[in-house]
């Protein structure tokens, strides 16, 4: 039960504990971007943050920001990209169900958004990292993070890397994450523009006028209820519902019990507060899915499902492999990899050596391995025979793994048990306009209410690419701040 | 835009056009069941129905009601079943994400619910139909409708048929559907208990008191707005959102453009009306999926995906094949069937001869067929070779199709193109208690508001079995009527 969620009629508020033109709930990436832009637009801005400091999930993230269309970093690294090319990729990679208008708008503004981040002081090192991996191993600034250069995407749009990573002060020493190096300059910029912040303040419900306009929010601070007035607008930027067990069970049951790359504060409260005033939702079943193995291993073997069949090119984005494994293969996968390939993978440079996994089974023959795993008789043998036959020619007619990774599987042959190796965070949330206005189920915006970040249904409908959350959150967060300030 | 959806404050209603203790929106299966029980409990009941007559989607349906645990019809046909056995099946078949409590309650009450339907005058002929098919060909009363006797369900629970079909007066003459034969006695029973109904009345929004209690609804009749007072409760029984394009795009994009086995009145308005007062939702991405081919064909061939791989036992419930094809195989399937099997299938008895499809391609060899379809080189050949090898022994180690259907595929060999052959209706909707109270996002029931039928998230979370909609709608519709009457 969550009885605090009911909206409070404005006439019941006797005194406001805080007031501002624009009140932002949550000081993660969307809140920080909204704060900077609202202040730039001349608004008096107050951020209410439930934890003891700014940062949110963003500050702990790998820090990818998905940008393209020819950013300065892409050019500096020698890559061509265009707005149309980027949109062509996202329209397929973010679906089914991706919003073409939202994607088009995002792509058109992507170069300007990169420049804005740089102006705010976010550092990017113009070095491309081209090996398989979840993240660059050091402070390289650009990487493929969505399978752009893998099938089928490499037939749909010209491949370009779009994962932009802020440069870390000293990653190897663990001093700061790339996400921190994104958040710190944005918060500093906001502060320099006069943005105020109060911490340990947990927004619980909205204050609504009799005409339906949102006038502020009610929050809890140190066990006490406080009222915060928003003269122009409230921006919800309080994150996903990945840690709300009831919501996950109702909306995204397959990810239940497997939250990853999220923080416990992502409890869905922002979504609930808006639902309580009739806000609409979208894509609540969609999730990012991490696949917990090092991509340097995956690419050197073949992935098979519980029927011993291949189902995904092993050189694509690991998050895509995760989605296809969790949702389409019943969370069941085995990586078949021979001794030489496993040795190579273990020796390869990686940002995530802790995800390098030993073989669960090692056998002299594929037939024996098939029995050990418990796959249907003959299934794995047929799969490996077909793969090896084509791989000897550098081909993969079934799934189009790139030629450089096609190599027959020899002996000894091992398998890594990748059942229940998926985890992730939710992507669904409030339905908003391109100006970040929260939509009522009537289809009309709810006056005075804006939202951005992982509490909205953004670019990602079902698919995902690393960097979409921070990209979407910062881009549409800025829109939210500007729209609220002008309201 | 749908500006009529905003709740109306009760104090703004100057005069009520109609009044009753219990007001039910929608005269389909859930509305009829609610009406009978509310009237039995002593309430004055009014049904508002937007079309010119009762029936809803139910009256046009095949008419299966999913019941078990040892109903009179199951016993008369010689089948054993138990409450636990039924629940064990449903917990797996309705998931991932199925609600165990809702299923347990449904199974425990299933025999009584069957007896109640019989007492209301719904006729069942104690004859079992055991062949593959979407429906029985004549007026047989019992059938497998969820894959209970196919893998993996036949290893999870003892198979029992649970698709109960009301006997039609004269199906061959097309005089009435089984759904009509269900609805007619229920509506007659309701009428005999004093239930009133008004037609051409389209409920658009709820009337809410300042204390949050639902006091009635606002509707449109012949272009005029009318107010209907509910002294004890409103029951929403107005169907799914299968025909609301915006909602489908937001919540269940994969079924977009493919509504089937639904009616245009299923526009999601009941769900929207409740969302506008803060109601919560669940399982909005789930859909029933019809697979548009006669099961007498499917069972006699092998289904392969776009990679030439088998993925489902061909003798399971066709709706399950549809879900796995649309959601897990990118809506791509080919039925590989040889000439003899196709001849047998075309001659087999079926309720849906219009779904019998000719081969799209016919070839002398599998290699040739593989090329004609455009499958990856070698993929279909390996699949057929492996299938034939085991089928010659009456086995299917890959997918466990029952031995009686395992037969090597000979020549000439054909393929039926089953891409884009899926359609269906949405299963998600309002979150309710077992007493059919609509839950607010706070977790508390919304006072005075009840719902049942396809506007709620019922038994089916992701999976489905034919008969679950009419079963769930009638069972929890009765609960809604009783709860509203006692409120």
mmCIF file of N, CA and C in Angstrom, chain A residues 1-3 5-6 96-97 249-251 253-254 272 275-276 278-285 307 309-311 327-329 376 379 397-399 431 440-444 462, chain B residues 1-3 5-6 96-97 249-251 253-254 272 275-276 278-285 307 309-311 327-329 376 379 397-399 431 440-444 462:
data_model
loop_
_atom_site.group_PDB
_atom_site.id
_atom_site.type_symbol
_atom_site.label_atom_id
_atom_site.label_comp_id
_atom_site.label_asym_id
_atom_site.label_seq_id
_atom_site.Cartn_x
_atom_site.Cartn_y
_atom_site.Cartn_z
ATOM 1 N N UNK A 1 0.845 -1.199 0.000
ATOM 2 C CA UNK A 1 0.000 0.000 0.000
ATOM 3 C C UNK A 1 0.882 1.251 0.000
ATOM 4 N N UNK A 2 0.367 2.281 -0.591
ATOM 5 C CA UNK A 2 1.157 3.485 -0.820
ATOM 6 C C UNK A 2 0.181 4.652 -0.763
ATOM 7 N N UNK A 3 -0.366 4.838 0.443
ATOM 8 C CA UNK A 3 -1.486 5.768 0.594
ATOM 9 C C UNK A 3 -1.085 7.218 0.364
ATOM 10 N N UNK A 5 0.188 8.461 -2.137
ATOM 11 C CA UNK A 5 0.256 8.765 -3.559
ATOM 12 C C UNK A 5 -0.907 9.631 -4.066
ATOM 13 N N UNK A 6 -2.015 9.687 -3.332
ATOM 14 C CA UNK A 6 -3.174 10.451 -3.794
ATOM 15 C C UNK A 6 -2.811 11.925 -3.957
ATOM 16 N N UNK A 96 10.261 -3.527 -31.639
ATOM 17 C CA UNK A 96 9.035 -2.996 -32.217
ATOM 18 C C UNK A 96 8.364 -1.943 -31.321
ATOM 19 N N UNK A 97 7.654 -1.049 -31.996
ATOM 20 C CA UNK A 97 6.871 -0.052 -31.272
ATOM 21 C C UNK A 97 7.585 1.269 -31.089
ATOM 22 N N UNK A 249 6.006 -6.951 -11.383
ATOM 23 C CA UNK A 249 5.150 -8.135 -11.539
ATOM 24 C C UNK A 249 3.963 -7.839 -12.462
ATOM 25 N N UNK A 250 3.423 -6.632 -12.358
ATOM 26 C CA UNK A 250 2.263 -6.281 -13.177
ATOM 27 C C UNK A 250 2.635 -5.978 -14.635
ATOM 28 N N UNK A 251 3.778 -5.323 -14.804
ATOM 29 C CA UNK A 251 4.073 -4.761 -16.121
ATOM 30 C C UNK A 251 5.218 -5.442 -16.871
ATOM 31 N N UNK A 253 6.942 -8.787 -15.984
ATOM 32 C CA UNK A 253 7.239 -9.926 -15.097
ATOM 33 C C UNK A 253 8.503 -10.695 -15.459
ATOM 34 N N UNK A 254 8.920 -10.653 -16.710
ATOM 35 C CA UNK A 254 10.102 -11.462 -17.056
ATOM 36 C C UNK A 254 11.372 -10.954 -16.393
ATOM 37 N N UNK A 272 3.919 6.564 -10.497
ATOM 38 C CA UNK A 272 2.696 6.413 -9.702
ATOM 39 C C UNK A 272 2.030 7.761 -9.391
ATOM 40 N N UNK A 275 0.320 8.777 -12.507
ATOM 41 C CA UNK A 275 -0.848 7.923 -12.761
ATOM 42 C C UNK A 275 -2.025 8.338 -11.885
ATOM 43 N N UNK A 276 -1.710 8.750 -10.682
ATOM 44 C CA UNK A 276 -2.776 9.116 -9.741
ATOM 45 C C UNK A 276 -3.538 10.359 -10.193
ATOM 46 N N UNK A 278 -4.141 10.656 -13.503
ATOM 47 C CA UNK A 278 -4.678 10.263 -14.814
ATOM 48 C C UNK A 278 -3.657 10.215 -15.935
ATOM 49 N N UNK A 279 -2.358 10.219 -15.610
ATOM 50 C CA UNK A 279 -1.334 10.175 -16.658
ATOM 51 C C UNK A 279 -1.336 8.817 -17.362
ATOM 52 N N UNK A 280 -0.999 8.853 -18.621
ATOM 53 C CA UNK A 280 -0.965 7.628 -19.418
ATOM 54 C C UNK A 280 0.453 7.050 -19.446
ATOM 55 N N UNK A 281 0.527 5.782 -19.788
ATOM 56 C CA UNK A 281 1.798 5.056 -19.809
ATOM 57 C C UNK A 281 2.064 4.511 -21.205
ATOM 58 N N UNK A 282 3.283 4.019 -21.395
ATOM 59 C CA UNK A 282 3.609 3.315 -22.640
ATOM 60 C C UNK A 282 4.774 2.367 -22.421
ATOM 61 N N UNK A 283 4.776 1.290 -23.210
ATOM 62 C CA UNK A 283 5.891 0.333 -23.283
ATOM 63 C C UNK A 283 6.358 -0.157 -21.920
ATOM 64 N N UNK A 284 5.392 -0.438 -21.069
ATOM 65 C CA UNK A 284 5.733 -0.823 -19.700
ATOM 66 C C UNK A 284 6.407 -2.194 -19.623
ATOM 67 N N UNK A 285 6.283 -2.996 -20.666
ATOM 68 C CA UNK A 285 6.903 -4.321 -20.648
ATOM 69 C C UNK A 285 8.358 -4.306 -21.106
ATOM 70 N N UNK A 307 17.278 -25.728 -27.386
ATOM 71 C CA UNK A 307 17.092 -26.729 -28.440
ATOM 72 C C UNK A 307 18.379 -26.947 -29.225
ATOM 73 N N UNK A 309 19.977 -24.717 -30.875
ATOM 74 C CA UNK A 309 19.951 -23.910 -32.106
ATOM 75 C C UNK A 309 20.579 -22.546 -31.881
ATOM 76 N N UNK A 310 21.300 -22.052 -32.876
ATOM 77 C CA UNK A 310 21.766 -20.667 -32.829
ATOM 78 C C UNK A 310 20.590 -19.730 -33.074
ATOM 79 N N UNK A 311 20.681 -18.512 -32.523
ATOM 80 C CA UNK A 311 19.555 -17.589 -32.652
ATOM 81 C C UNK A 311 19.960 -16.136 -32.789
ATOM 82 N N UNK A 327 13.804 -12.884 -23.489
ATOM 83 C CA UNK A 327 12.418 -12.831 -23.961
ATOM 84 C C UNK A 327 12.058 -13.903 -24.984
ATOM 85 N N UNK A 328 12.992 -14.266 -25.839
ATOM 86 C CA UNK A 328 12.631 -15.187 -26.924
ATOM 87 C C UNK A 328 13.136 -16.607 -26.697
ATOM 88 N N UNK A 329 14.120 -16.762 -25.797
ATOM 89 C CA UNK A 329 14.702 -18.103 -25.604
ATOM 90 C C UNK A 329 14.520 -18.580 -24.180
ATOM 91 N N UNK A 376 18.847 -31.878 -26.725
ATOM 92 C CA UNK A 376 18.236 -32.964 -27.499
ATOM 93 C C UNK A 376 19.282 -33.669 -28.377
ATOM 94 N N UNK A 379 21.059 -32.417 -31.735
ATOM 95 C CA UNK A 379 20.781 -31.003 -32.014
ATOM 96 C C UNK A 379 22.053 -30.169 -32.084
ATOM 97 N N UNK A 397 26.003 -18.153 -43.106
ATOM 98 C CA UNK A 397 24.748 -17.903 -43.836
ATOM 99 C C UNK A 397 23.526 -17.839 -42.923
ATOM 100 N N UNK A 398 23.605 -18.456 -41.751
ATOM 101 C CA UNK A 398 22.439 -18.492 -40.867
ATOM 102 C C UNK A 398 22.212 -17.151 -40.187
ATOM 103 N N UNK A 399 23.269 -16.532 -39.655
ATOM 104 C CA UNK A 399 23.077 -15.342 -38.819
ATOM 105 C C UNK A 399 23.982 -14.180 -39.189
ATOM 106 N N UNK A 431 3.767 8.551 -20.653
ATOM 107 C CA UNK A 431 3.643 8.960 -22.052
ATOM 108 C C UNK A 431 3.785 10.483 -22.077
ATOM 109 N N UNK A 440 -2.207 13.064 -20.245
ATOM 110 C CA UNK A 440 -3.350 12.452 -19.570
ATOM 111 C C UNK A 440 -3.927 11.370 -20.498
ATOM 112 N N UNK A 441 -4.685 10.449 -19.938
ATOM 113 C CA UNK A 441 -5.301 9.419 -20.789
ATOM 114 C C UNK A 441 -6.279 10.009 -21.801
ATOM 115 N N UNK A 442 -6.671 11.234 -21.602
ATOM 116 C CA UNK A 442 -7.508 11.906 -22.597
ATOM 117 C C UNK A 442 -6.734 12.211 -23.873
ATOM 118 N N UNK A 443 -5.405 12.211 -23.768
ATOM 119 C CA UNK A 443 -4.567 12.635 -24.891
ATOM 120 C C UNK A 443 -4.080 14.065 -24.741
ATOM 121 N N UNK A 444 -4.635 14.793 -23.796
ATOM 122 C CA UNK A 444 -4.195 16.173 -23.534
ATOM 123 C C UNK A 444 -3.043 16.185 -22.531
ATOM 124 N N UNK A 462 11.134 -1.486 -27.387
ATOM 125 C CA UNK A 462 11.487 -2.838 -26.946
ATOM 126 C C UNK A 462 12.998 -3.017 -27.008
ATOM 127 N N UNK B 1 -7.580 12.568 -29.352
ATOM 128 C CA UNK B 1 -8.072 13.220 -28.141
ATOM 129 C C UNK B 1 -9.418 12.623 -27.707
ATOM 130 N N UNK B 2 -9.636 12.634 -26.439
ATOM 131 C CA UNK B 2 -10.796 11.964 -25.873
ATOM 132 C C UNK B 2 -11.183 12.743 -24.615
ATOM 133 N N UNK B 3 -11.626 13.989 -24.877
ATOM 134 C CA UNK B 3 -11.818 14.938 -23.774
ATOM 135 C C UNK B 3 -12.950 14.534 -22.837
ATOM 136 N N UNK B 5 -13.262 11.919 -21.228
ATOM 137 C CA UNK B 5 -12.826 10.900 -20.282
ATOM 138 C C UNK B 5 -12.631 11.414 -18.861
ATOM 139 N N UNK B 6 -12.474 12.711 -18.690
ATOM 140 C CA UNK B 6 -12.223 13.256 -17.348
ATOM 141 C C UNK B 6 -13.383 12.940 -16.409
ATOM 142 N N UNK B 96 4.566 -16.212 -18.666
ATOM 143 C CA UNK B 96 5.084 -15.701 -17.387
ATOM 144 C C UNK B 96 4.237 -14.561 -16.805
ATOM 145 N N UNK B 97 4.251 -14.498 -15.476
ATOM 146 C CA UNK B 97 3.583 -13.409 -14.800
ATOM 147 C C UNK B 97 2.179 -13.732 -14.318
ATOM 148 N N UNK B 249 -0.645 0.811 -29.804
ATOM 149 C CA UNK B 249 0.720 1.274 -30.122
ATOM 150 C C UNK B 249 1.536 1.493 -28.857
ATOM 151 N N UNK B 250 0.899 1.992 -27.813
ATOM 152 C CA UNK B 250 1.616 2.266 -26.574
ATOM 153 C C UNK B 250 1.914 1.004 -25.762
ATOM 154 N N UNK B 251 0.949 0.077 -25.777
ATOM 155 C CA UNK B 251 1.043 -1.026 -24.824
ATOM 156 C C UNK B 251 1.319 -2.397 -25.450
ATOM 157 N N UNK B 253 2.433 -3.134 -29.069
ATOM 158 C CA UNK B 253 2.679 -2.768 -30.473
ATOM 159 C C UNK B 253 2.780 -3.953 -31.427
ATOM 160 N N UNK B 254 3.122 -5.123 -30.940
ATOM 161 C CA UNK B 254 3.277 -6.235 -31.879
ATOM 162 C C UNK B 254 1.956 -6.689 -32.502
ATOM 163 N N UNK B 272 -9.747 3.381 -19.862
ATOM 164 C CA UNK B 272 -9.409 4.811 -19.809
ATOM 165 C C UNK B 272 -10.186 5.551 -18.722
ATOM 166 N N UNK B 275 -8.569 4.660 -15.524
ATOM 167 C CA UNK B 275 -7.237 5.284 -15.414
ATOM 168 C C UNK B 275 -7.364 6.752 -15.019
ATOM 169 N N UNK B 276 -8.408 7.383 -15.544
ATOM 170 C CA UNK B 276 -8.589 8.816 -15.277
ATOM 171 C C UNK B 276 -8.880 9.097 -13.802
ATOM 172 N N UNK B 278 -7.187 7.231 -11.533
ATOM 173 C CA UNK B 278 -6.012 6.692 -10.852
ATOM 174 C C UNK B 278 -5.936 5.183 -10.780
ATOM 175 N N UNK B 279 -6.756 4.485 -11.583
ATOM 176 C CA UNK B 279 -6.727 3.019 -11.546
ATOM 177 C C UNK B 279 -5.411 2.490 -12.107
ATOM 178 N N UNK B 280 -4.995 1.364 -11.571
ATOM 179 C CA UNK B 280 -3.760 0.746 -12.018
ATOM 180 C C UNK B 280 -4.046 -0.306 -13.089
ATOM 181 N N UNK B 281 -2.998 -0.649 -13.820
ATOM 182 C CA UNK B 281 -3.106 -1.600 -14.931
ATOM 183 C C UNK B 281 -2.181 -2.794 -14.695
ATOM 184 N N UNK B 282 -2.341 -3.806 -15.525
ATOM 185 C CA UNK B 282 -1.389 -4.926 -15.501
ATOM 186 C C UNK B 282 -1.393 -5.644 -16.839
ATOM 187 N N UNK B 283 -0.253 -6.229 -17.156
ATOM 188 C CA UNK B 283 -0.077 -7.114 -18.314
ATOM 189 C C UNK B 283 -0.608 -6.535 -19.616
ATOM 190 N N UNK B 284 -0.342 -5.250 -19.807
ATOM 191 C CA UNK B 284 -0.889 -4.560 -20.978
ATOM 192 C C UNK B 284 -0.288 -5.041 -22.300
ATOM 193 N N UNK B 285 0.857 -5.696 -22.246
ATOM 194 C CA UNK B 285 1.490 -6.179 -23.473
ATOM 195 C C UNK B 285 0.977 -7.550 -23.908
ATOM 196 N N UNK B 307 14.923 -19.054 -39.755
ATOM 197 C CA UNK B 307 16.241 -19.678 -39.809
ATOM 198 C C UNK B 307 16.136 -21.156 -40.158
ATOM 199 N N UNK B 309 14.528 -23.375 -38.507
ATOM 200 C CA UNK B 309 14.555 -24.183 -37.279
ATOM 201 C C UNK B 309 13.148 -24.438 -36.752
ATOM 202 N N UNK B 310 12.916 -25.636 -36.221
ATOM 203 C CA UNK B 310 11.652 -25.888 -35.513
ATOM 204 C C UNK B 310 11.697 -25.178 -34.158
ATOM 205 N N UNK B 311 10.510 -24.808 -33.649
ATOM 206 C CA UNK B 311 10.478 -24.056 -32.387
ATOM 207 C C UNK B 311 9.287 -24.384 -31.510
ATOM 208 N N UNK B 327 5.567 -13.390 -31.242
ATOM 209 C CA UNK B 327 6.439 -12.721 -30.279
ATOM 210 C C UNK B 327 7.881 -13.209 -30.313
ATOM 211 N N UNK B 328 8.094 -14.492 -30.538
ATOM 212 C CA UNK B 328 9.458 -15.023 -30.439
ATOM 213 C C UNK B 328 10.108 -15.286 -31.792
ATOM 214 N N UNK B 329 9.314 -15.370 -32.854
ATOM 215 C CA UNK B 329 9.873 -15.704 -34.173
ATOM 216 C C UNK B 329 9.614 -14.591 -35.176
ATOM 217 N N UNK B 376 18.225 -19.940 -45.143
ATOM 218 C CA UNK B 376 19.686 -20.075 -45.203
ATOM 219 C C UNK B 376 20.089 -21.455 -45.728
ATOM 220 N N UNK B 379 19.915 -25.033 -43.924
ATOM 221 C CA UNK B 379 19.175 -24.976 -42.659
ATOM 222 C C UNK B 379 17.966 -25.909 -42.649
ATOM 223 N N UNK B 397 12.686 -35.997 -30.339
ATOM 224 C CA UNK B 397 13.487 -35.583 -29.170
ATOM 225 C C UNK B 397 13.608 -34.068 -29.030
ATOM 226 N N UNK B 398 13.449 -33.342 -30.120
ATOM 227 C CA UNK B 398 13.626 -31.892 -30.048
ATOM 228 C C UNK B 398 12.450 -31.207 -29.361
ATOM 229 N N UNK B 399 11.222 -31.576 -29.731
ATOM 230 C CA UNK B 399 10.065 -30.812 -29.249
ATOM 231 C C UNK B 399 8.956 -31.680 -28.671
ATOM 232 N N UNK B 431 -6.183 -3.488 -12.994
ATOM 233 C CA UNK B 431 -5.740 -4.351 -11.901
ATOM 234 C C UNK B 431 -6.894 -4.426 -10.903
ATOM 235 N N UNK B 440 -6.639 1.239 -7.193
ATOM 236 C CA UNK B 440 -5.950 2.507 -7.436
ATOM 237 C C UNK B 440 -4.442 2.246 -7.426
ATOM 238 N N UNK B 441 -3.644 3.150 -8.006
ATOM 239 C CA UNK B 441 -2.193 2.959 -7.958
ATOM 240 C C UNK B 441 -1.636 2.979 -6.529
ATOM 241 N N UNK B 442 -2.415 3.443 -5.595
ATOM 242 C CA UNK B 442 -2.003 3.384 -4.191
ATOM 243 C C UNK B 442 -2.001 1.950 -3.675
ATOM 244 N N UNK B 443 -2.711 1.069 -4.366
ATOM 245 C CA UNK B 443 -2.893 -0.298 -3.885
ATOM 246 C C UNK B 443 -4.230 -0.503 -3.204
ATOM 247 N N UNK B 444 -4.930 0.579 -2.936
ATOM 248 C CA UNK B 444 -6.265 0.485 -2.322
ATOM 249 C C UNK B 444 -7.340 0.360 -3.407
ATOM 250 N N UNK B 462 0.578 -13.800 -19.946
ATOM 251 C CA UNK B 462 1.160 -13.792 -21.284
ATOM 252 C C UNK B 462 0.563 -14.937 -22.087
#
